[in-house]
Coordinates of C-alpha atoms in Angstrom, one line a residue:
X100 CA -58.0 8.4 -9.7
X101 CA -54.4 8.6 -10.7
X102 CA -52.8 8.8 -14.0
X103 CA -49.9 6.9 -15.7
X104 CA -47.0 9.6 -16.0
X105 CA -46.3 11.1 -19.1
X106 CA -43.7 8.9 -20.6
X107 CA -41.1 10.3 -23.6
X108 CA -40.6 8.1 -26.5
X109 CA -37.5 5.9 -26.6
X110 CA -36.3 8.2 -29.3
X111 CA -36.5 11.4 -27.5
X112 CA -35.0 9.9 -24.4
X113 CA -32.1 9.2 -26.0
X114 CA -31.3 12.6 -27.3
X115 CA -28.7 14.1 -25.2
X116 CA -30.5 17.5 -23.9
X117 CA -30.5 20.3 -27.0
X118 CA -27.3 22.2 -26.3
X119 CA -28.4 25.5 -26.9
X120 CA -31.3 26.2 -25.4
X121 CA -29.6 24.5 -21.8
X122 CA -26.9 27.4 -22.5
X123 CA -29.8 30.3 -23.1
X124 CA -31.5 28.9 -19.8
X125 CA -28.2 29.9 -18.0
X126 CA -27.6 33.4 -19.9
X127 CA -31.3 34.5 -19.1
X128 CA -30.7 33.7 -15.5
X129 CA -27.8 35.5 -15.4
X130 CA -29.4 38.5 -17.0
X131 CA -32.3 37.9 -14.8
X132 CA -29.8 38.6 -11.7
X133 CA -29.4 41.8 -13.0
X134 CA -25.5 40.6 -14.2
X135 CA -23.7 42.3 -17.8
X136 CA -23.2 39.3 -19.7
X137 CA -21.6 39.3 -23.2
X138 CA -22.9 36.2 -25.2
X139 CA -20.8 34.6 -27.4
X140 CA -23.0 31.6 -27.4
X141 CA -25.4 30.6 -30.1
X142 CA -24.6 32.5 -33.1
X143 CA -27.3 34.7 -34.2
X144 CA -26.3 37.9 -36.0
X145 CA -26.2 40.9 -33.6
X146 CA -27.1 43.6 -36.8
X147 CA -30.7 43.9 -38.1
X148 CA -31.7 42.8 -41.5
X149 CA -30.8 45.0 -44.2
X150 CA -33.6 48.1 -45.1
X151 CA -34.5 46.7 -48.6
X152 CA -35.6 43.3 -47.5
X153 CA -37.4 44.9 -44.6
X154 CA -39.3 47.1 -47.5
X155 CA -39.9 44.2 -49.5
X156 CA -41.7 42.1 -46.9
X157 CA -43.5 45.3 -45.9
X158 CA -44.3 45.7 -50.0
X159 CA -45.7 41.6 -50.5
X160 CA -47.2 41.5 -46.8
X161 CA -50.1 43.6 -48.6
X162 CA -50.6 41.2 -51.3
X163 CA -53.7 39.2 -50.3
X164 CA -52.6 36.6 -52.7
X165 CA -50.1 35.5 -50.2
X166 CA -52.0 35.3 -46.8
X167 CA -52.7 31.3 -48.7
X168 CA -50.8 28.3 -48.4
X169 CA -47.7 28.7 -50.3
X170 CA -46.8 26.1 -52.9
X171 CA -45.1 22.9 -51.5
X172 CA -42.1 23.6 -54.3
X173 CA -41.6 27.2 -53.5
X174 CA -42.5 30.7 -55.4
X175 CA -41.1 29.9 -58.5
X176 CA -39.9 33.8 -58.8
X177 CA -37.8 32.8 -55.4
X178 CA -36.6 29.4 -57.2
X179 CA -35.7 31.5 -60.6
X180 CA -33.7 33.7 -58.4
X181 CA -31.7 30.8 -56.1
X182 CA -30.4 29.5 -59.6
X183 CA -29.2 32.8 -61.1
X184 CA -27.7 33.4 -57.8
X185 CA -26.1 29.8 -57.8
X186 CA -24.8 30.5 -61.5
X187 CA -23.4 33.8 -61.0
X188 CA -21.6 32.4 -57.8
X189 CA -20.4 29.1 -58.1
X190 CA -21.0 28.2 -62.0
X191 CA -24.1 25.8 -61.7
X192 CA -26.3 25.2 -63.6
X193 CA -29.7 23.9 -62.0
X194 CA -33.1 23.7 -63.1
X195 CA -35.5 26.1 -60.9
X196 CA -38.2 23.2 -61.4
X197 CA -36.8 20.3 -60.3
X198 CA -33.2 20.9 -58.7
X199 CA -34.4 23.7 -56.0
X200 CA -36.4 23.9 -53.3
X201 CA -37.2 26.5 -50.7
X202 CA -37.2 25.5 -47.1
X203 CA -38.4 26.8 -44.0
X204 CA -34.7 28.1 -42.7
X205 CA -31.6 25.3 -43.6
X206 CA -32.3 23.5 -40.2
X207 CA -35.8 22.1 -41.4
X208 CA -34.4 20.7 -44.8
X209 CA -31.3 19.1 -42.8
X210 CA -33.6 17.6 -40.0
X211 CA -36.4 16.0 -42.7
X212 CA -33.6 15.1 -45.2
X213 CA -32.3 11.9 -43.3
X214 CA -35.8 10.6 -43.5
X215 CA -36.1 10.7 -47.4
X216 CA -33.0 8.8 -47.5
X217 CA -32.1 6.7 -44.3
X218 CA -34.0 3.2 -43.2
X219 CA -34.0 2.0 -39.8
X220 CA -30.4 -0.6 -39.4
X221 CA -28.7 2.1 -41.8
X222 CA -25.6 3.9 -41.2
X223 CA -25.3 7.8 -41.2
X224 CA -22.0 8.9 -41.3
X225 CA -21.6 11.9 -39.2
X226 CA -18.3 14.2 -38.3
X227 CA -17.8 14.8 -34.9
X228 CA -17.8 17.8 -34.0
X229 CA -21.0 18.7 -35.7
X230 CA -24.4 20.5 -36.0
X231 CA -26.3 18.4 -33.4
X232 CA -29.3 17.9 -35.9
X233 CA -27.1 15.9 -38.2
X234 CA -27.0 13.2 -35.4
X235 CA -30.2 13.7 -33.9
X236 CA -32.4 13.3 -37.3
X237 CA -30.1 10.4 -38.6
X238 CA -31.9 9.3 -35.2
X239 CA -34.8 10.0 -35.6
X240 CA -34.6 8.1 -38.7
X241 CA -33.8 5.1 -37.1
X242 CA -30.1 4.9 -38.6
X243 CA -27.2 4.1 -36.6
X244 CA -25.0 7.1 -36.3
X245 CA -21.3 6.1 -37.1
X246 CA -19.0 9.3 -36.2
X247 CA -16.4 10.9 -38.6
X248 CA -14.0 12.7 -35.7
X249 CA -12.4 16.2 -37.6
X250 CA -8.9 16.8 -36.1
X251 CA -6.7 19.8 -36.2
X252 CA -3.9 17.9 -38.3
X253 CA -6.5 17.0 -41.2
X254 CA -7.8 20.7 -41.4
X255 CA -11.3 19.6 -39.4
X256 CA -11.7 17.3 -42.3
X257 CA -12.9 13.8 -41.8
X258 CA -10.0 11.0 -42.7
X259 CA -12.4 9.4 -45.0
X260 CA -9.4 6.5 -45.3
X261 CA -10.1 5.0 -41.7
X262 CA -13.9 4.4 -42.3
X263 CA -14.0 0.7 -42.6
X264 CA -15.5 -1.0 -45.0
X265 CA -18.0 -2.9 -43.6
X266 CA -19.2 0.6 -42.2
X267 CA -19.1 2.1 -45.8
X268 CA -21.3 -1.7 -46.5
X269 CA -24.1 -0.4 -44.7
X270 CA -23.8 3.4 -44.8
X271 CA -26.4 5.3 -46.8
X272 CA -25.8 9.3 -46.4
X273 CA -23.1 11.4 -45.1
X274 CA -23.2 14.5 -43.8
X275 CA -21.0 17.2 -44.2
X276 CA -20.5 21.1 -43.2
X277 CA -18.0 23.1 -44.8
X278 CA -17.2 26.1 -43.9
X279 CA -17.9 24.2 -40.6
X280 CA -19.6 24.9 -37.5
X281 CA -18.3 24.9 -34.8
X282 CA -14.6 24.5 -36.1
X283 CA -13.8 27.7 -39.1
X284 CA -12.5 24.2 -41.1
X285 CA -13.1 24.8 -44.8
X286 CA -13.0 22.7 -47.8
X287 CA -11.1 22.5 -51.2
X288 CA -12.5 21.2 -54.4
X289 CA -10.0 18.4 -54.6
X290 CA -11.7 17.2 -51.0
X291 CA -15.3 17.3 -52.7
X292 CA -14.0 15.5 -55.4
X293 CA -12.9 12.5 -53.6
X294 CA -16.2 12.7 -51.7
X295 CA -18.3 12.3 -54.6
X296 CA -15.7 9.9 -56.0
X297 CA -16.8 7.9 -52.0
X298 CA -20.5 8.2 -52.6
X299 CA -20.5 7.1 -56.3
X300 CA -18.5 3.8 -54.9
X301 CA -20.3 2.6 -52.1
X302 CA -23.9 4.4 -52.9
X303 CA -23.8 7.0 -50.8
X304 CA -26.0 10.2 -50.4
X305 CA -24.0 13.6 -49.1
X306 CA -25.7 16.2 -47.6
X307 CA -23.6 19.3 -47.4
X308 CA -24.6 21.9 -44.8
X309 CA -23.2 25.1 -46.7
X310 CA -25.0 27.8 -44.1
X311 CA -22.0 29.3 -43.7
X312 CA -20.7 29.8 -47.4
X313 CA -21.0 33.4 -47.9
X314 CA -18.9 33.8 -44.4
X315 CA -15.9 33.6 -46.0
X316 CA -12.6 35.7 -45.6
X317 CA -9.4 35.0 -47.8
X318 CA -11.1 33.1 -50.2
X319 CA -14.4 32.0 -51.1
X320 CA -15.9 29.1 -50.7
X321 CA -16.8 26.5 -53.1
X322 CA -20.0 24.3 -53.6
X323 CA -20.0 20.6 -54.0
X324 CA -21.9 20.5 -57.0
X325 CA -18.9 22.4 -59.0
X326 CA -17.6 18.5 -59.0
X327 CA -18.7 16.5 -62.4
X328 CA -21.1 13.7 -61.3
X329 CA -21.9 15.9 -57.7
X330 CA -25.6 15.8 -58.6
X331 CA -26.4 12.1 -58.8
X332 CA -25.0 12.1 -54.9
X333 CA -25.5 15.2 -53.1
X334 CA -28.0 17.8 -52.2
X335 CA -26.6 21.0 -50.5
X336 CA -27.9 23.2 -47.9
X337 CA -28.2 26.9 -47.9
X338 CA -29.5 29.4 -45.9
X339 CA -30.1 33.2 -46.2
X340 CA -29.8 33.6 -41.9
X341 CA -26.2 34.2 -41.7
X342 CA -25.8 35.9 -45.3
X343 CA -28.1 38.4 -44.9
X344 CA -29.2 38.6 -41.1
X345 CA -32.1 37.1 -41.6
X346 CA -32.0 34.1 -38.8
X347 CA -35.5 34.9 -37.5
X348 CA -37.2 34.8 -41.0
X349 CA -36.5 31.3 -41.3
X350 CA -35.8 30.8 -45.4
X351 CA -33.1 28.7 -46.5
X352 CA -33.0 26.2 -50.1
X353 CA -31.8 22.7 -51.0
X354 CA -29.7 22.2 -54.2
X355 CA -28.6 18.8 -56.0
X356 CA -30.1 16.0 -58.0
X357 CA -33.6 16.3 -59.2
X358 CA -34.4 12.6 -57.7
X359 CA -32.9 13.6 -54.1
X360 CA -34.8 17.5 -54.4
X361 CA -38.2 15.4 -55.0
X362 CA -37.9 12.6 -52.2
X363 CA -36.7 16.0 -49.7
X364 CA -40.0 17.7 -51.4
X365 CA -42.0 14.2 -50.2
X366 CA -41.3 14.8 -46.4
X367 CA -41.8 18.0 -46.7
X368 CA -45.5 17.9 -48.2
X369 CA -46.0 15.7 -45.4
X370 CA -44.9 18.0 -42.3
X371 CA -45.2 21.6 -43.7
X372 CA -47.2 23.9 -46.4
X373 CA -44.3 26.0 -47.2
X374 CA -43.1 29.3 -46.5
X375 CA -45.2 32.1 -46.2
X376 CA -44.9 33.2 -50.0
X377 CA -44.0 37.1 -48.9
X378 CA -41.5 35.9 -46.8
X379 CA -40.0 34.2 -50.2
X380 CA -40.3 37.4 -51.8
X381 CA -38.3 38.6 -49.5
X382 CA -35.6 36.2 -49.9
X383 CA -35.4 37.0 -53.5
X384 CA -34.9 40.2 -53.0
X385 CA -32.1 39.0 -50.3
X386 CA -30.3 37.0 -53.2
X387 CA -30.4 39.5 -55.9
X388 CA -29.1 42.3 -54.3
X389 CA -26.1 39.7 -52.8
X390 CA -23.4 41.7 -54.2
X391 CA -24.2 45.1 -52.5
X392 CA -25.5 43.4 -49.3
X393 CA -23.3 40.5 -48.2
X394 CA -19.7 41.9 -48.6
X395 CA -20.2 44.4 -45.8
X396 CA -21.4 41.9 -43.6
X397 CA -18.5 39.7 -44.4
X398 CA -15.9 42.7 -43.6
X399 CA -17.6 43.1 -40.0
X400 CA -17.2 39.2 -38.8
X401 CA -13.6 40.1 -40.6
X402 CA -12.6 42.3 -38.7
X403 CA -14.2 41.4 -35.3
X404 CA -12.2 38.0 -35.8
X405 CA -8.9 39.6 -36.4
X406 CA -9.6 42.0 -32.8
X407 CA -10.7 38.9 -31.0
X408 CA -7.7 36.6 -32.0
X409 CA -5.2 39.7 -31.1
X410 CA -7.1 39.8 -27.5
X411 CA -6.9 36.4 -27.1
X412 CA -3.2 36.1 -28.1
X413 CA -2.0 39.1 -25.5
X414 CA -3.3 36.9 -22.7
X415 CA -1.8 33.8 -23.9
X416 CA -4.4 32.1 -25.3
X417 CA -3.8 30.6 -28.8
X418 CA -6.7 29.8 -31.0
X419 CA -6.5 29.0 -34.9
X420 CA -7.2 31.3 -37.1
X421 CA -10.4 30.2 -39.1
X422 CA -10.8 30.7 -42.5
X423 CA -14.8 31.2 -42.6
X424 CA -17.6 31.1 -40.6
X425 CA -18.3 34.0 -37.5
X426 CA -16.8 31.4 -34.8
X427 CA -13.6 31.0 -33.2
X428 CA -12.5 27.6 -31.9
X429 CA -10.9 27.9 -28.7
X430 CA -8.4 24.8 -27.0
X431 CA -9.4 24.4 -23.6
X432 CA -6.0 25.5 -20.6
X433 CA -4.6 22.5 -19.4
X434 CA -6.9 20.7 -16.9
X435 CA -10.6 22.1 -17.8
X436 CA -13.2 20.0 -19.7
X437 CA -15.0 22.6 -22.1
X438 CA -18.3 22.5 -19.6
X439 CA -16.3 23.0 -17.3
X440 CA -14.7 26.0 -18.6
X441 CA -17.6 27.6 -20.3
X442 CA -19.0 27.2 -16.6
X443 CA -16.2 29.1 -15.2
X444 CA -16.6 31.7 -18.0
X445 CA -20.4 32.7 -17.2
X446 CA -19.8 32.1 -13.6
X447 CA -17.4 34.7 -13.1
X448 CA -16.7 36.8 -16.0
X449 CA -20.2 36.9 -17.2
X450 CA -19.2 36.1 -21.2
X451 CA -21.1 32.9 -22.6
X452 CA -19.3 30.5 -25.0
X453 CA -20.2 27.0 -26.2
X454 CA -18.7 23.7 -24.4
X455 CA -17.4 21.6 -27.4
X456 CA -19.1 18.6 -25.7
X457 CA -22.2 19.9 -27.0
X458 CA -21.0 19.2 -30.3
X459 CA -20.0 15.6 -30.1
X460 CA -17.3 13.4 -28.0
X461 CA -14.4 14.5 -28.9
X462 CA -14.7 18.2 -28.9
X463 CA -14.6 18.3 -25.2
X464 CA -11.4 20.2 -25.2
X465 CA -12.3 22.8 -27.2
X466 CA -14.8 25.7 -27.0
X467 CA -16.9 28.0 -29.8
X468 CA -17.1 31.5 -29.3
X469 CA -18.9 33.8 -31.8
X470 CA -18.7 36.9 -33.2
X471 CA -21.9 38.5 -33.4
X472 CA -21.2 41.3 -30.5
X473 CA -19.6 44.4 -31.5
X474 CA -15.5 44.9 -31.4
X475 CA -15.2 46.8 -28.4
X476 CA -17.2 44.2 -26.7
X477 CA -15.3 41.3 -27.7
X478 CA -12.2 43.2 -26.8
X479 CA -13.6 43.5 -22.9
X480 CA -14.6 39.7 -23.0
X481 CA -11.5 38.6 -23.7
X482 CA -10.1 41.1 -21.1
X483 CA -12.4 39.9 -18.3
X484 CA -11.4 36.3 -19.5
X485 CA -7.6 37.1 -18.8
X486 CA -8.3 38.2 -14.8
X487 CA -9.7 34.8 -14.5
X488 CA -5.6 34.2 -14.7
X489 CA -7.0 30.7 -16.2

């Protein structure tokens, strides 16, 4: 007897296909053909967690304490250590009880968030280009998704002047990512300020996706709840993947109001029961020893940006110069389409990058490449990029 075919919800069907695993699918045929492909694609660290969070897994994995459900608000040894990590780096002051909470890797906090804070017929307010879960879980939410473009001549920051008002009349949370992905752009404190100064006018929520904070290069970046007032409006995102190599662990922690923390902590309860408690451990161990671990790191991506922008330049190619962040964003020759490009890239130089589309409209003549290969192979990307005579 046959069967109705498996139908998708409408919600899922009107995702645009998830950009980075479409790009993996490509790179592990090509590797499959037997090709040498350098993959500046998705940007996953290239160098192996550090030794002493390795040991202290390995220590807390033997604790039969921990093979439980973790507690929905986190170790409170981890939590104890985000906020002296937090004080000692940015000046805050937050309360490891109700201001904090572990998450399963950034990504999970950023996806459930929108749904502590969005009803369906709300607007999200969400820069474009951007972290494709900041548009799909304002989706999923059942908000309307109104785009903030970032353009070259506002530093990659959103004009929040052009947002009209009746927009701002049924907005509810904006998101934010600075230092951003997929762009370098960064932020000053004066641009929080008026942000805060935004969402305290038209009752707004800000989530700030600060993954990429410790990948600084000239100078370091700030945190959003250094403005006065930041707290009643904002929660922040951090993770520990990109600061300590740690992408497959999954750990990451929310900051911000204690209101906003406990509505984030409501979701969660509902989808998750925490993260394994050794794996926490771990990451305490990650953010106390900060200071001898993530300076080293941030001198690598250093320097592998500074070799990869001098390639690029002695072919002709000229791509700003970002201030944070392990990616450089690359403007597309005359008369390519980033897909189209990135396409031409894989298909016959064998080095993956990221089409801009996949980031939102009007990235489409741009493309991300990161740094998480060693010099001497970005060097030989770029150089098999430049007999392309593009």
């Amino acid at each position: 007897m046959p069967t109705t075919p498996f139908v998708k919800s409408e919600r899922l069907q009107k995702l645009p296909p998830y950009l980075f695993a479409e790009i993996d699918r490509k790179k592990k045929a090509a590797l499959a053909a037997g090709r040498d492909v350098i993959n500046l694609g998705v940007g996953d660290p290239d160098r192996p967690t550090p030794p002493s969070i390795i040991k202290s897994l390995q220590h807390h994995v033997e604790n039969p304490a921990f093979h439980q459900y973790a507690l929905d608000q986190g170790a409170p040894e981890l939590r104890q250590s985000i906020a002296k990590f937090c004080k000692a780096r940015y000046g805050l002051d937050l309360d490891p009880n109700t201001e904090i909470l572990p998450l399963i890797g950034s990504k999970e906090g950023i996806a459930h968030f929108p749904l502590a804070v969005l009803n369906p017929g709300d607007i999200s307010l969400v820069p474009d280009p951007c972290y494709p879960v900041y548009r799909s879980s304002s989706m999923f939410a059942g908000a309307d998704v109104y785009t903030m473009p970032l353009e070259p001549a506002h530093g990659f920051r959103p004009d929040l002047d052009s947002i009209p008002t009746d927009v701002f009349n049924r907005a509810r949370l904006m998101f934010l990512n600075y230092p951003n992905n997929p762009t370098g752009g960064t932020a000053d404190l004066p641009f929080f300020e008026k942000v805060v100064n935004l969402a305290q006018t038209h009752d707004l929520v800000i989530a700030q996706d600060a993954a990429y904070n410790e990948m600084y290069f000239e100078h370091p970046a700030p945190s959003i709840l250094q403005i006065p007032g930041a707290k009643d409006v904002a929660v922040e995102f951090h993770s520990l993947s990109k600061t300590f190599n740690m992408t497959g662990w999954r750990v990451g922690f929310a900051i911000g109001g204690a209101a906003q923390i406990a509505a984030l902590g409501q979701v969660k309860a509902n989808c998750d029961s925490g993260i394994f408690t050794a794996i926490q451990f771990a990451g305490k161990t990650a953010l106390d020893e900060y200071e001898t671990i993530t300076p080293p790191i941030r001198a690598l991506y250093k320097e592998r940006r500074d070799a990869f922008l001098a390639s690029l330049r002695k072919i002709g190619w000229d791509a700003p110069t970002p201030e944070a962040t392990f990616y450089v964003w690359i403007p597309c020759p005359a008369g390519y389409t980033s897909t189209e490009l990135c396409g031409r890239l894989l298909d016959e130089a064998d080095v993956v990058t990221t089409p801009g589309l996949g980031f939102g409209r009007t990235a489409d003549g741009y493309i991300r490449a990161a740094l998480t290969v060693e010099t001497p192979r970005l060097v030989e990307a770029v150089e098999r990029i430049g007999k392309l005579k593009l």
